[in-house]
Amino acid sequence: MLERLRKIFRYLILQVEVSRECNLDCRICMRKNLESNSGFMSFDNFRDIVDSYDFREVALHGWGEPLLNKEIFRMIGYAKDKGVRTSLTTNATLVGKNISEIIDSGLDDIAFGFYDKKILMRGIDNVKGLISEREKRKSELRTFFDITIFRDNVNDIFDVIKKANEIGIDSVVLHRLFNIDKVNKKFKSLSKKDEEELFDKVKALEKELNLKIYLPKKHTLPCRIVRNTIFVTYDGRVTPCCFLPEFYLGDAKAGIGNIIRSREYRDFIANMKNHEICKGCIW
């Protein structure tokens, strides 16, 4: 079992929540129901976590807005100096005043997360400005629209994809709503039939626009998220998944490798199909 885990997690992605503060109050966000919904990770803690394991990528996101953390670009620079890929997910509202820092940091990928076309339009000029500056500097920064799909916004998906193509976004990612959290139970996911119909139309639009669109994959257990990532909260607690932000496996100070090898973690992997959240997850 231990040898199998070593092979699975040899090139792990660190998902690290550098902020649980946010400047928006999105209706689909589970942040509002967490035991703590404010706080930042310090640079020193970030450095120690990154140094604790041989990660292939550091993904800066979580249940807050990463650009609110004043040490965010120092964090990106540290990971890049170690030769680790970096990515960041943002609501785009703070991108405009950080364009130079984003490009200068060496960040590899930036995703703009949306679930509502109105929120998209609030940040669209910031995204345009970043793309324009990227082209001027011949930066290799890749840009993504990251869209949560559910019944309330399905009719907006095509407009958002077309807008992405219009302003020069590199790729679009669609993912399902995580509707098990008590915040999101009131929102309806698409039925299997409706999802299939949507994806067929999206594939046709992908071909028409010549724009890469990533569709959600079939959910399996143990899931691909847990197989490929580990999540660390802003206060340094380790969880197997960003959608289990209060299912603590240990403190990052113990070392990510030690936590992955722990009996608690192995038991979680072995029994994921029986976990009250995981068994119902479709993400």
mmCIF file of C-alpha atoms in Angstrom:
data_model
loop_
_atom_site.group_PDB
_atom_site.id
_atom_site.type_symbol
_atom_site.label_atom_id
_atom_site.label_comp_id
_atom_site.label_asym_id
_atom_site.label_seq_id
_atom_site.Cartn_x
_atom_site.Cartn_y
_atom_site.Cartn_z
ATOM 1 C CA MET A 1 0.000 0.000 0.000
ATOM 2 C CA LEU A 2 2.789 2.442 0.917
ATOM 3 C CA GLU A 3 4.650 1.770 -2.342
ATOM 4 C CA ARG A 4 1.433 2.314 -4.303
ATOM 5 C CA LEU A 5 0.902 5.643 -2.540
ATOM 6 C CA ARG A 6 4.452 6.726 -3.341
ATOM 7 C CA LYS A 7 3.842 6.098 -7.025
ATOM 8 C CA ILE A 8 0.470 7.868 -7.001
ATOM 9 C CA PHE A 9 1.748 10.961 -5.183
ATOM 10 C CA ARG A 10 5.203 11.270 -6.658
ATOM 11 C CA TYR A 11 4.274 14.413 -8.563
ATOM 12 C CA LEU A 12 1.664 15.950 -6.318
ATOM 13 C CA ILE A 13 0.004 19.324 -6.885
ATOM 14 C CA LEU A 14 -0.101 21.501 -3.790
ATOM 15 C CA GLN A 15 -3.369 23.417 -3.568
ATOM 16 C CA VAL A 16 -2.696 26.108 -1.025
ATOM 17 C CA GLU A 17 -5.176 28.568 0.405
ATOM 18 C CA VAL A 18 -3.160 31.746 0.896
ATOM 19 C CA SER A 19 -6.306 33.720 1.760
ATOM 20 C CA ARG A 20 -9.667 33.028 3.309
ATOM 21 C CA GLU A 21 -10.542 36.707 3.063
ATOM 22 C CA CYS A 22 -12.649 37.676 0.057
ATOM 23 C CA ASN A 23 -13.982 40.899 -1.432
ATOM 24 C CA LEU A 24 -17.079 39.160 -2.843
ATOM 25 C CA ASP A 25 -19.895 37.179 -1.265
ATOM 26 C CA CYS A 26 -20.789 34.686 -3.979
ATOM 27 C CA ARG A 27 -24.019 32.823 -3.390
ATOM 28 C CA ILE A 28 -22.541 29.455 -4.381
ATOM 29 C CA CYS A 29 -19.465 29.748 -2.133
ATOM 30 C CA MET A 30 -19.178 27.506 0.921
ATOM 31 C CA ARG A 31 -16.830 29.966 2.651
ATOM 32 C CA LYS A 32 -19.659 31.621 4.585
ATOM 33 C CA ASN A 33 -20.422 28.363 6.433
ATOM 34 C CA LEU A 34 -16.881 27.450 7.416
ATOM 35 C CA GLU A 35 -15.866 27.670 11.064
ATOM 36 C CA SER A 36 -13.434 30.428 10.111
ATOM 37 C CA ASN A 37 -13.941 32.666 7.089
ATOM 38 C CA SER A 38 -11.071 35.123 7.448
ATOM 39 C CA GLY A 39 -7.299 35.010 7.609
ATOM 40 C CA PHE A 40 -4.141 34.831 5.509
ATOM 41 C CA MET A 41 -1.225 32.428 5.192
ATOM 42 C CA SER A 42 2.151 33.981 5.987
ATOM 43 C CA PHE A 43 5.076 33.784 3.591
ATOM 44 C CA ASP A 44 7.123 31.847 6.148
ATOM 45 C CA ASN A 45 4.454 29.166 6.488
ATOM 46 C CA PHE A 46 4.049 29.009 2.700
ATOM 47 C CA ARG A 47 7.809 28.562 2.260
ATOM 48 C CA ASP A 48 7.955 25.760 4.825
ATOM 49 C CA ILE A 49 5.056 23.923 3.176
ATOM 50 C CA VAL A 50 6.562 24.193 -0.309
ATOM 51 C CA ASP A 51 9.909 22.973 1.029
ATOM 52 C CA SER A 52 8.324 19.944 2.715
ATOM 53 C CA TYR A 53 7.655 17.905 -0.425
ATOM 54 C CA ASP A 54 8.671 17.561 -4.072
ATOM 55 C CA PHE A 55 5.614 19.223 -5.627
ATOM 56 C CA ARG A 56 5.221 19.526 -9.383
ATOM 57 C CA GLU A 57 2.868 22.499 -9.127
ATOM 58 C CA VAL A 58 1.661 25.001 -6.564
ATOM 59 C CA ALA A 59 -1.951 26.080 -7.175
ATOM 60 C CA LEU A 60 -2.909 29.210 -5.268
ATOM 61 C CA HIS A 61 -6.609 29.152 -4.529
ATOM 62 C CA GLY A 62 -9.117 28.249 -1.856
ATOM 63 C CA TRP A 63 -12.107 29.826 -0.139
ATOM 64 C CA GLY A 64 -10.850 33.391 -0.428
ATOM 65 C CA GLU A 65 -9.320 35.770 -2.964
ATOM 66 C CA PRO A 66 -5.556 35.092 -3.292
ATOM 67 C CA LEU A 67 -4.734 38.601 -4.511
ATOM 68 C CA LEU A 68 -5.799 40.000 -1.132
ATOM 69 C CA ASN A 69 -2.701 38.417 0.411
ATOM 70 C CA LYS A 70 0.021 41.083 0.258
ATOM 71 C CA GLU A 71 2.745 38.435 0.081
ATOM 72 C CA ILE A 72 1.223 36.588 -2.879
ATOM 73 C CA PHE A 73 3.875 37.599 -5.416
ATOM 74 C CA ARG A 74 6.693 36.789 -3.037
ATOM 75 C CA MET A 75 5.125 33.348 -2.668
ATOM 76 C CA ILE A 76 4.901 32.856 -6.429
ATOM 77 C CA GLY A 77 8.505 33.968 -6.842
ATOM 78 C CA TYR A 78 9.695 31.518 -4.191
ATOM 79 C CA ALA A 79 7.968 28.561 -5.849
ATOM 80 C CA LYS A 80 9.285 29.595 -9.272
ATOM 81 C CA ASP A 81 12.845 29.849 -7.918
ATOM 82 C CA LYS A 82 12.502 26.207 -6.852
ATOM 83 C CA GLY A 83 11.499 25.268 -10.405
ATOM 84 C CA VAL A 84 7.859 24.576 -9.502
ATOM 85 C CA ARG A 85 4.981 25.529 -11.797
ATOM 86 C CA THR A 86 2.531 28.020 -10.332
ATOM 87 C CA SER A 87 -1.126 28.724 -10.992
ATOM 88 C CA LEU A 88 -3.649 31.094 -9.443
ATOM 89 C CA THR A 89 -7.435 31.303 -9.445
ATOM 90 C CA THR A 90 -8.999 34.722 -8.926
ATOM 91 C CA ASN A 91 -12.357 36.475 -9.242
ATOM 92 C CA ALA A 92 -10.550 39.058 -11.437
ATOM 93 C CA THR A 93 -11.732 42.118 -9.507
ATOM 94 C CA LEU A 94 -8.225 42.916 -8.218
ATOM 95 C CA VAL A 95 -6.278 41.978 -11.328
ATOM 96 C CA GLY A 96 -6.274 45.491 -12.821
ATOM 97 C CA LYS A 97 -4.040 47.053 -10.185
ATOM 98 C CA ASN A 98 -1.727 44.026 -10.091
ATOM 99 C CA ILE A 99 -1.061 43.487 -13.800
ATOM 100 C CA SER A 100 2.672 44.239 -13.711
ATOM 101 C CA GLU A 101 3.211 42.154 -10.582
ATOM 102 C CA ILE A 102 1.322 39.196 -12.048
ATOM 103 C CA ILE A 103 3.469 39.161 -15.174
ATOM 104 C CA ASP A 104 6.744 39.945 -13.399
ATOM 105 C CA SER A 105 6.166 37.139 -10.867
ATOM 106 C CA GLY A 106 6.623 34.447 -13.508
ATOM 107 C CA LEU A 107 3.196 32.954 -12.776
ATOM 108 C CA ASP A 108 2.497 30.171 -15.290
ATOM 109 C CA ASP A 109 -1.326 30.022 -15.330
ATOM 110 C CA ILE A 110 -4.090 32.319 -14.157
ATOM 111 C CA ALA A 111 -7.744 31.278 -14.072
ATOM 112 C CA PHE A 112 -10.644 33.673 -13.720
ATOM 113 C CA GLY A 113 -13.431 31.933 -11.840
ATOM 114 C CA PHE A 114 -17.038 32.756 -12.718
ATOM 115 C CA TYR A 115 -20.487 31.383 -12.062
ATOM 116 C CA ASP A 116 -22.449 34.525 -12.910
ATOM 117 C CA LYS A 117 -22.191 36.668 -16.047
ATOM 118 C CA LYS A 118 -22.674 39.815 -13.954
ATOM 119 C CA ILE A 119 -19.556 39.034 -11.932
ATOM 120 C CA LEU A 120 -17.694 38.352 -15.160
ATOM 121 C CA MET A 121 -18.545 41.817 -16.465
ATOM 122 C CA ARG A 122 -17.307 43.418 -13.233
ATOM 123 C CA GLY A 123 -13.810 42.130 -13.888
ATOM 124 C CA ILE A 124 -13.686 41.872 -17.667
ATOM 125 C CA ASP A 125 -11.723 45.099 -18.213
ATOM 126 C CA ASN A 126 -9.087 43.879 -15.753
ATOM 127 C CA VAL A 127 -8.737 40.644 -17.725
ATOM 128 C CA LYS A 128 -8.483 42.550 -20.993
ATOM 129 C CA GLY A 129 -5.774 44.755 -19.519
ATOM 130 C CA LEU A 130 -3.762 41.750 -18.350
ATOM 131 C CA ILE A 131 -3.994 40.061 -21.748
ATOM 132 C CA SER A 132 -2.976 43.268 -23.523
ATOM 133 C CA GLU A 133 0.064 43.697 -21.284
ATOM 134 C CA ARG A 134 0.949 40.029 -21.657
ATOM 135 C CA GLU A 135 1.054 40.447 -25.434
ATOM 136 C CA LYS A 136 3.189 43.592 -25.204
ATOM 137 C CA ARG A 137 5.724 41.838 -23.010
ATOM 138 C CA LYS A 138 5.543 38.551 -24.890
ATOM 139 C CA SER A 139 4.853 36.797 -21.602
ATOM 140 C CA GLU A 140 4.093 33.062 -21.611
ATOM 141 C CA LEU A 141 1.382 33.434 -18.949
ATOM 142 C CA ARG A 142 -1.611 31.243 -19.860
ATOM 143 C CA THR A 143 -5.124 32.497 -19.168
ATOM 144 C CA PHE A 144 -8.303 30.533 -18.470
ATOM 145 C CA PHE A 145 -11.957 31.177 -17.834
ATOM 146 C CA ASP A 146 -13.064 28.754 -15.122
ATOM 147 C CA ILE A 147 -16.855 28.394 -15.195
ATOM 148 C CA THR A 148 -19.040 26.607 -12.660
ATOM 149 C CA ILE A 149 -22.092 25.162 -14.421
ATOM 150 C CA PHE A 150 -25.523 24.588 -12.871
ATOM 151 C CA ARG A 151 -29.116 25.133 -13.882
ATOM 152 C CA ASP A 152 -29.224 28.826 -12.986
ATOM 153 C CA ASN A 153 -26.482 29.827 -15.431
ATOM 154 C CA VAL A 154 -26.604 27.243 -18.200
ATOM 155 C CA ASN A 155 -28.057 29.743 -20.674
ATOM 156 C CA ASP A 156 -25.113 32.096 -20.117
ATOM 157 C CA ILE A 157 -22.381 29.547 -20.791
ATOM 158 C CA PHE A 158 -22.194 30.190 -24.513
ATOM 159 C CA ASP A 159 -22.014 33.973 -24.130
ATOM 160 C CA VAL A 160 -19.183 33.600 -21.622
ATOM 161 C CA ILE A 161 -17.254 31.229 -23.900
ATOM 162 C CA LYS A 162 -17.663 33.631 -26.817
ATOM 163 C CA LYS A 163 -16.468 36.508 -24.633
ATOM 164 C CA ALA A 164 -13.397 34.468 -23.670
ATOM 165 C CA ASN A 165 -12.578 33.953 -27.329
ATOM 166 C CA GLU A 166 -13.225 37.594 -28.145
ATOM 167 C CA ILE A 167 -10.755 38.967 -25.599
ATOM 168 C CA GLY A 168 -7.992 36.400 -26.204
ATOM 169 C CA ILE A 169 -8.374 33.909 -23.356
ATOM 170 C CA ASP A 170 -6.317 30.776 -24.065
ATOM 171 C CA SER A 171 -8.730 28.126 -22.775
ATOM 172 C CA VAL A 172 -12.023 27.637 -20.969
ATOM 173 C CA VAL A 173 -12.613 25.130 -18.181
ATOM 174 C CA LEU A 174 -16.121 23.973 -17.258
ATOM 175 C CA HIS A 175 -16.744 22.194 -14.004
ATOM 176 C CA ARG A 176 -19.774 20.999 -12.138
ATOM 177 C CA LEU A 177 -21.227 22.645 -9.080
ATOM 178 C CA PHE A 178 -20.153 21.062 -5.807
ATOM 179 C CA ASN A 179 -23.718 20.731 -4.545
ATOM 180 C CA ILE A 180 -23.241 18.661 -1.413
ATOM 181 C CA ASP A 181 -22.256 21.542 0.835
ATOM 182 C CA LYS A 182 -25.255 22.999 2.694
ATOM 183 C CA VAL A 183 -24.842 26.320 0.860
ATOM 184 C CA ASN A 184 -25.154 24.689 -2.516
ATOM 185 C CA LYS A 185 -27.875 22.122 -1.864
ATOM 186 C CA LYS A 186 -30.434 24.736 -2.851
ATOM 187 C CA PHE A 187 -28.860 25.054 -6.301
ATOM 188 C CA LYS A 188 -29.632 22.416 -8.896
ATOM 189 C CA SER A 189 -26.995 20.607 -10.909
ATOM 190 C CA LEU A 190 -27.781 19.606 -14.471
ATOM 191 C CA SER A 191 -29.373 16.240 -15.087
ATOM 192 C CA LYS A 192 -27.257 13.735 -16.953
ATOM 193 C CA LYS A 193 -29.352 14.300 -20.093
ATOM 194 C CA ASP A 194 -29.116 18.103 -19.866
ATOM 195 C CA GLU A 195 -25.392 17.901 -19.236
ATOM 196 C CA GLU A 196 -24.855 15.705 -22.281
ATOM 197 C CA GLU A 197 -26.846 18.104 -24.451
ATOM 198 C CA LEU A 198 -24.884 21.066 -23.131
ATOM 199 C CA PHE A 199 -21.536 19.369 -23.714
ATOM 200 C CA ASP A 200 -22.477 18.463 -27.303
ATOM 201 C CA LYS A 201 -23.239 22.126 -27.996
ATOM 202 C CA VAL A 202 -20.057 23.242 -26.250
ATOM 203 C CA LYS A 203 -17.981 20.841 -28.359
ATOM 204 C CA ALA A 204 -19.524 22.295 -31.497
ATOM 205 C CA LEU A 205 -18.716 25.816 -30.295
ATOM 206 C CA GLU A 206 -15.171 24.743 -29.439
ATOM 207 C CA LYS A 207 -14.689 23.618 -33.029
ATOM 208 C CA GLU A 208 -16.304 26.753 -34.436
ATOM 209 C CA LEU A 209 -14.134 29.123 -32.378
ATOM 210 C CA ASN A 210 -10.985 26.981 -32.406
ATOM 211 C CA LEU A 211 -10.797 27.549 -28.648
ATOM 212 C CA LYS A 212 -9.748 24.765 -26.283
ATOM 213 C CA ILE A 213 -12.534 23.931 -23.815
ATOM 214 C CA TYR A 214 -12.015 21.430 -21.015
ATOM 215 C CA LEU A 215 -15.159 19.563 -19.966
ATOM 216 C CA PRO A 216 -15.733 17.865 -16.599
ATOM 217 C CA LYS A 217 -14.713 14.234 -16.445
ATOM 218 C CA LYS A 218 -16.720 11.373 -15.075
ATOM 219 C CA HIS A 219 -16.396 11.206 -11.310
ATOM 220 C CA THR A 220 -14.610 8.107 -10.015
ATOM 221 C CA LEU A 221 -13.460 6.853 -6.621
ATOM 222 C CA PRO A 222 -10.813 7.291 -5.413
ATOM 223 C CA CYS A 223 -11.270 10.564 -7.243
ATOM 224 C CA ARG A 224 -8.726 12.214 -9.506
ATOM 225 C CA ILE A 225 -8.575 15.305 -7.270
ATOM 226 C CA VAL A 226 -7.351 13.330 -4.272
ATOM 227 C CA ARG A 227 -5.041 11.223 -6.439
ATOM 228 C CA ASN A 228 -3.294 14.315 -7.803
ATOM 229 C CA THR A 229 -3.513 17.022 -5.158
ATOM 230 C CA ILE A 230 -3.337 17.878 -1.483
ATOM 231 C CA PHE A 231 -5.013 20.951 0.024
ATOM 232 C CA VAL A 232 -3.567 23.125 2.777
ATOM 233 C CA THR A 233 -5.781 25.709 4.445
ATOM 234 C CA TYR A 234 -4.706 29.282 5.178
ATOM 235 C CA ASP A 235 -3.857 28.303 8.780
ATOM 236 C CA GLY A 236 -1.691 25.360 7.746
ATOM 237 C CA ARG A 237 -4.036 22.410 8.192
ATOM 238 C CA VAL A 238 -3.871 19.620 5.641
ATOM 239 C CA THR A 239 -6.963 18.129 3.993
ATOM 240 C CA PRO A 240 -7.321 15.668 1.096
ATOM 241 C CA CYS A 241 -9.487 17.999 -0.994
ATOM 242 C CA CYS A 242 -10.445 21.679 -1.199
ATOM 243 C CA PHE A 243 -14.085 20.598 -0.892
ATOM 244 C CA LEU A 244 -13.264 19.058 2.491
ATOM 245 C CA PRO A 245 -11.705 22.167 4.050
ATOM 246 C CA GLU A 246 -12.542 21.070 7.603
ATOM 247 C CA PHE A 247 -11.647 17.381 7.289
ATOM 248 C CA TYR A 248 -8.219 17.734 8.846
ATOM 249 C CA LEU A 249 -5.549 15.094 8.394
ATOM 250 C CA GLY A 250 -2.891 16.964 10.306
ATOM 251 C CA ASP A 251 -0.800 20.108 10.501
ATOM 252 C CA ALA A 252 1.464 20.974 7.582
ATOM 253 C CA LYS A 253 4.305 21.407 10.087
ATOM 254 C CA ALA A 254 4.377 17.614 10.326
ATOM 255 C CA GLY A 255 5.433 17.484 6.665
ATOM 256 C CA ILE A 256 3.230 16.672 3.690
ATOM 257 C CA GLY A 257 5.072 13.424 3.019
ATOM 258 C CA ASN A 258 4.480 12.205 6.563
ATOM 259 C CA ILE A 259 0.774 13.013 6.331
ATOM 260 C CA ILE A 260 0.409 11.163 3.029
ATOM 261 C CA ARG A 261 2.066 8.128 4.604
ATOM 262 C CA SER A 262 -0.085 8.292 7.732
ATOM 263 C CA ARG A 263 -2.624 5.609 8.591
ATOM 264 C CA GLU A 264 -5.370 8.235 8.761
ATOM 265 C CA TYR A 265 -4.729 9.269 5.186
ATOM 266 C CA ARG A 266 -4.498 5.707 3.926
ATOM 267 C CA ASP A 267 -7.765 4.863 5.672
ATOM 268 C CA PHE A 268 -9.420 7.838 4.003
ATOM 269 C CA ILE A 269 -8.264 6.692 0.554
ATOM 270 C CA ALA A 270 -9.360 3.113 1.167
ATOM 271 C CA ASN A 271 -12.821 4.141 2.438
ATOM 272 C CA MET A 272 -13.570 7.122 0.239
ATOM 273 C CA LYS A 273 -16.573 5.396 -1.304
ATOM 274 C CA ASN A 274 -18.160 5.345 2.157
ATOM 275 C CA HIS A 275 -17.301 8.918 3.129
ATOM 276 C CA GLU A 276 -20.452 10.994 3.673
ATOM 277 C CA ILE A 277 -19.304 13.710 1.255
ATOM 278 C CA CYS A 278 -17.181 11.820 -1.248
ATOM 279 C CA LYS A 279 -19.772 9.135 -1.989
ATOM 280 C CA GLY A 280 -22.206 11.780 -3.242
ATOM 281 C CA CYS A 281 -19.744 14.073 -4.984
ATOM 282 C CA ILE A 282 -20.031 14.516 -8.762
ATOM 283 C CA TRP A 283 -17.325 17.139 -9.182
#
